[in-house]
PDB file of C-alpha atoms in Angstrom:
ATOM      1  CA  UNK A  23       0.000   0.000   0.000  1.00 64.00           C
ATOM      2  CA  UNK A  24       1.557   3.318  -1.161  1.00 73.00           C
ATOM      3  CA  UNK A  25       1.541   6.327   1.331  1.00 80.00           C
ATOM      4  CA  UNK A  26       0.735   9.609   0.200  1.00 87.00           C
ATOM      5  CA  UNK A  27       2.641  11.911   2.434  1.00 91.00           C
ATOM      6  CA  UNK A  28       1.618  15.496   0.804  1.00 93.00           C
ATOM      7  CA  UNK A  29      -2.129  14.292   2.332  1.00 93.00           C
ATOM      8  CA  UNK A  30      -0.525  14.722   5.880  1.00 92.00           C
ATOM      9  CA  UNK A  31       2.021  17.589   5.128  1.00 92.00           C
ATOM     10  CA  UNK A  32      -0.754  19.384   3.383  1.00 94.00           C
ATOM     11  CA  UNK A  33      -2.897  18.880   6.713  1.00 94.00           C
ATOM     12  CA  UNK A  34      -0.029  19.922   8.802  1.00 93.00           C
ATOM     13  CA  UNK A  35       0.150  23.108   6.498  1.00 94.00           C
ATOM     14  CA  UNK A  36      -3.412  23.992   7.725  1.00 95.00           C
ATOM     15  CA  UNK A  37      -3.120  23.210  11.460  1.00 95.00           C
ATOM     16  CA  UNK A  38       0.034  25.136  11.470  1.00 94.00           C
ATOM     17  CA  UNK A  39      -2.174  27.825  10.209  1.00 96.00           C
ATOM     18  CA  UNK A  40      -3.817  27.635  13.520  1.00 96.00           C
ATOM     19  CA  UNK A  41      -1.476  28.022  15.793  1.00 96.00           C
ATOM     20  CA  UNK A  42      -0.762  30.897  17.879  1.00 96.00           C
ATOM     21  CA  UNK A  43       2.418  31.827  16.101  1.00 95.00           C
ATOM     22  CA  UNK A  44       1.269  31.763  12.800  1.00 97.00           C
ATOM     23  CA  UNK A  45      -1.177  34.221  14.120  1.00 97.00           C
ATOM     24  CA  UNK A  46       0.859  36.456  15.649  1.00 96.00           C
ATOM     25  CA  UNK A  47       3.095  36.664  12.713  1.00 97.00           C
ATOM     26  CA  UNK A  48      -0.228  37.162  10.662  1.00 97.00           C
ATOM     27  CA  UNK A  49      -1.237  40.386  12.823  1.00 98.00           C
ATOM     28  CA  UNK A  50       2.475  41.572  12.911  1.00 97.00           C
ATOM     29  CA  UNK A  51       2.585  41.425   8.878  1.00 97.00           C
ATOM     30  CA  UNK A  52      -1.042  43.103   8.877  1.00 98.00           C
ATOM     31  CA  UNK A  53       0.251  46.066  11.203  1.00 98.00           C
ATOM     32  CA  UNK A  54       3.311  46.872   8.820  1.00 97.00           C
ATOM     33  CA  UNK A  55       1.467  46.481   5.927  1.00 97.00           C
ATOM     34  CA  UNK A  56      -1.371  48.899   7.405  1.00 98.00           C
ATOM     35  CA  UNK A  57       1.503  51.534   8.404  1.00 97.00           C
ATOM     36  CA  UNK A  58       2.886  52.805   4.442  1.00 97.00           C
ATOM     37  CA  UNK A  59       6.200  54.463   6.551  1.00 95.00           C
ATOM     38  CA  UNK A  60       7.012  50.584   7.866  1.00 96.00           C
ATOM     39  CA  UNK A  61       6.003  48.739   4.729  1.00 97.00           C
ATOM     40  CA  UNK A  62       8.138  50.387   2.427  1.00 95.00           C
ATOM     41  CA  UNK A  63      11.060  50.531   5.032  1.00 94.00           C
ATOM     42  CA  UNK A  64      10.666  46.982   5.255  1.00 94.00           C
ATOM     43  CA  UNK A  65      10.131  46.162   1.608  1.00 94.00           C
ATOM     44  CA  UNK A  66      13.265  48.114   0.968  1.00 91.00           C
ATOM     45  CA  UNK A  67      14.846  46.210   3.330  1.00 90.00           C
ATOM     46  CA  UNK A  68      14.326  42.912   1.991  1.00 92.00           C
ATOM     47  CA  UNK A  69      14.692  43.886  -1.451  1.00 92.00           C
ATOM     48  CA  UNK A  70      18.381  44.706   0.016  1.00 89.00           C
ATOM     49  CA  UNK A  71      18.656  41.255   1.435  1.00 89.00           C
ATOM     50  CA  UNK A  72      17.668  39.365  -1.865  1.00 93.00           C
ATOM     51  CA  UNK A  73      19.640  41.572  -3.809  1.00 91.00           C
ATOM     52  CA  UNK A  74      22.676  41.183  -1.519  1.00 90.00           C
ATOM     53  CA  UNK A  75      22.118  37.091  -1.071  1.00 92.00           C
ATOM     54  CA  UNK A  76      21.617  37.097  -5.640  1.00 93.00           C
ATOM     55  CA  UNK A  77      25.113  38.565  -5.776  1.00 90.00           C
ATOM     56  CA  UNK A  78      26.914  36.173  -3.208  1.00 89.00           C
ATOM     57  CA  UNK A  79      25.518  33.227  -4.721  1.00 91.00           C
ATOM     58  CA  UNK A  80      26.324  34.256  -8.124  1.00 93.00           C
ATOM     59  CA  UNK A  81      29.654  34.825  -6.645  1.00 92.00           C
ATOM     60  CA  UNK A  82      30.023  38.425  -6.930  1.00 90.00           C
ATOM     61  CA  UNK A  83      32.023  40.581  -4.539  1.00 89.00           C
ATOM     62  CA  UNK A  84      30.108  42.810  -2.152  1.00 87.00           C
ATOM     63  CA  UNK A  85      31.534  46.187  -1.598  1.00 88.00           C
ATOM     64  CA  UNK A  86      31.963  47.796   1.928  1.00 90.00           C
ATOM     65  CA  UNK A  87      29.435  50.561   0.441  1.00 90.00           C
ATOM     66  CA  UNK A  88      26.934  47.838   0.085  1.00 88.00           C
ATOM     67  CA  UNK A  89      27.418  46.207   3.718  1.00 88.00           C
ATOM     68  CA  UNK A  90      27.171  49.488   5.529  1.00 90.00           C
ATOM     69  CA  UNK A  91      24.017  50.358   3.372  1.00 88.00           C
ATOM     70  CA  UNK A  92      22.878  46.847   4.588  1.00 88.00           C
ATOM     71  CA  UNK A  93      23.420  47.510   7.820  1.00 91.00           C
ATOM     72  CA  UNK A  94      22.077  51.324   8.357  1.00 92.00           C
ATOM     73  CA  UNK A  95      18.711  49.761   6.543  1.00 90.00           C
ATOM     74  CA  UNK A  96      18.497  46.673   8.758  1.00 89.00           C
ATOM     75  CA  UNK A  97      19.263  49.017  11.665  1.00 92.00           C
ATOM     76  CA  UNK A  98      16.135  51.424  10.815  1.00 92.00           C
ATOM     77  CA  UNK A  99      13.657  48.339  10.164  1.00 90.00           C
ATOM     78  CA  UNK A 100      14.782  46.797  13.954  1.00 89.00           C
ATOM     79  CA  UNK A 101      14.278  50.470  15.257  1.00 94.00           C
ATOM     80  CA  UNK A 102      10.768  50.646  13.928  1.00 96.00           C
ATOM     81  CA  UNK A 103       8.355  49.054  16.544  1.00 96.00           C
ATOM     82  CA  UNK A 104       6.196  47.124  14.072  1.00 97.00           C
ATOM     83  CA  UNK A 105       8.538  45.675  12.029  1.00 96.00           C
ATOM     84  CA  UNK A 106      10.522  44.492  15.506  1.00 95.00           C
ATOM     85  CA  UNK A 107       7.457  42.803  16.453  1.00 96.00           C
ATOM     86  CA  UNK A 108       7.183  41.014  12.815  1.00 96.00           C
ATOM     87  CA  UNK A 109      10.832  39.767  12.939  1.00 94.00           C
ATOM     88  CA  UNK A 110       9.942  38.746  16.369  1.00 95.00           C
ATOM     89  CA  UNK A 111       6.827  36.572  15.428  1.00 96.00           C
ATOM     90  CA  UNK A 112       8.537  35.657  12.235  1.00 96.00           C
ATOM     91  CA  UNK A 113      11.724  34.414  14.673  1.00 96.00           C
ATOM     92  CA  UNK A 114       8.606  32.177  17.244  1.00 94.00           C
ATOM     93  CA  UNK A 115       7.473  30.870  13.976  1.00 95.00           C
ATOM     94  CA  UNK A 116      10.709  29.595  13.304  1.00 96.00           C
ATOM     95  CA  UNK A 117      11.311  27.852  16.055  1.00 96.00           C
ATOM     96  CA  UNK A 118       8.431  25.899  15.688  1.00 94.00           C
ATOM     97  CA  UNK A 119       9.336  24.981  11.956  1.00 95.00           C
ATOM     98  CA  UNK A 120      12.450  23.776  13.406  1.00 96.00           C
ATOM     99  CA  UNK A 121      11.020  21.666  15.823  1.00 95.00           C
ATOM    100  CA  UNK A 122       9.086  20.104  12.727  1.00 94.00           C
ATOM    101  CA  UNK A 123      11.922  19.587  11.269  1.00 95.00           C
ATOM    102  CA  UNK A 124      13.852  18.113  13.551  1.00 96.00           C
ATOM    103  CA  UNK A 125      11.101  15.557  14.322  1.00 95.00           C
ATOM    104  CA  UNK A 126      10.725  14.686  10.074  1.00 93.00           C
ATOM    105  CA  UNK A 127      14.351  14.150  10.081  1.00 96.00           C
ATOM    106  CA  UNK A 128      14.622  11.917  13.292  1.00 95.00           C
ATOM    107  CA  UNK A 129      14.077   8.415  11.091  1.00 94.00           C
ATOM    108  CA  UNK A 130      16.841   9.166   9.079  1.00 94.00           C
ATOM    109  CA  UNK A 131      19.421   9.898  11.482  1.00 95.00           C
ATOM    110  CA  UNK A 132      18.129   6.924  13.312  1.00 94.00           C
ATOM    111  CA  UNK A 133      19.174   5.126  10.125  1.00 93.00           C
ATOM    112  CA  UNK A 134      22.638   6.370  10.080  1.00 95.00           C
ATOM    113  CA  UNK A 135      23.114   5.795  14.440  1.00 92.00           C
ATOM    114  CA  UNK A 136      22.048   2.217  13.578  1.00 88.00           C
ATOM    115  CA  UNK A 137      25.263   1.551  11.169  1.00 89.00           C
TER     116      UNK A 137
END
């Protein structure tokens, strides 16, 4: 009898949309998107970050100009109160994803301690 995993990952998908964290993360992105100041600081922030993280893994050097324009951005999206408290829930929601994934990955390295 075949097992159709996706049937219990999808259902984990929606339970996970349940949880507490997932809300809080849900509010958090509401807030920032609600406040046009902390969306586009944090819109121009991640646009920073992908374009940053394209360049290293197309193995381009990033100039010192570039890092300190990282880091004055990413220092004015942790100073802004909502888009703290969106990392923050975004940071609890990670946790728990880790948890899940340490759990999935538990029978393999069980496989591997058994050699």
């Amino acid at each position: 009898m075949a097992v159709n995993i996706y049937d219990d990952i999808n259902k984990l998908a929606s339970t996970f949309r349940e949880t507490e964290e997932f809300g809080k993360l849900q509010a958090a992105v509401a807030a920032v998107t609600a406040d046009d100041e902390a969306n586009d600081l944090f819109k121009s922030f991640r646009d920073l970050q992908i374009t940053l993280q394209q360049k290293q893994a197309q193995g381009e050097e990033i100039t010192e100009e570039e890092i300190m324009g990282a880091q004055q951005t990413a220092q004015a999206a942790q100073q802004n109160p909502k888009i703290l408290a969106m990392l923050e829930a975004e940071m609890g929601l990670s946790q728990m994803i880790e948890e899940v994934n340490r759990v999935l990955i538990q029978p393999v390295q069980s496989l591997y301690e058994s050699m």
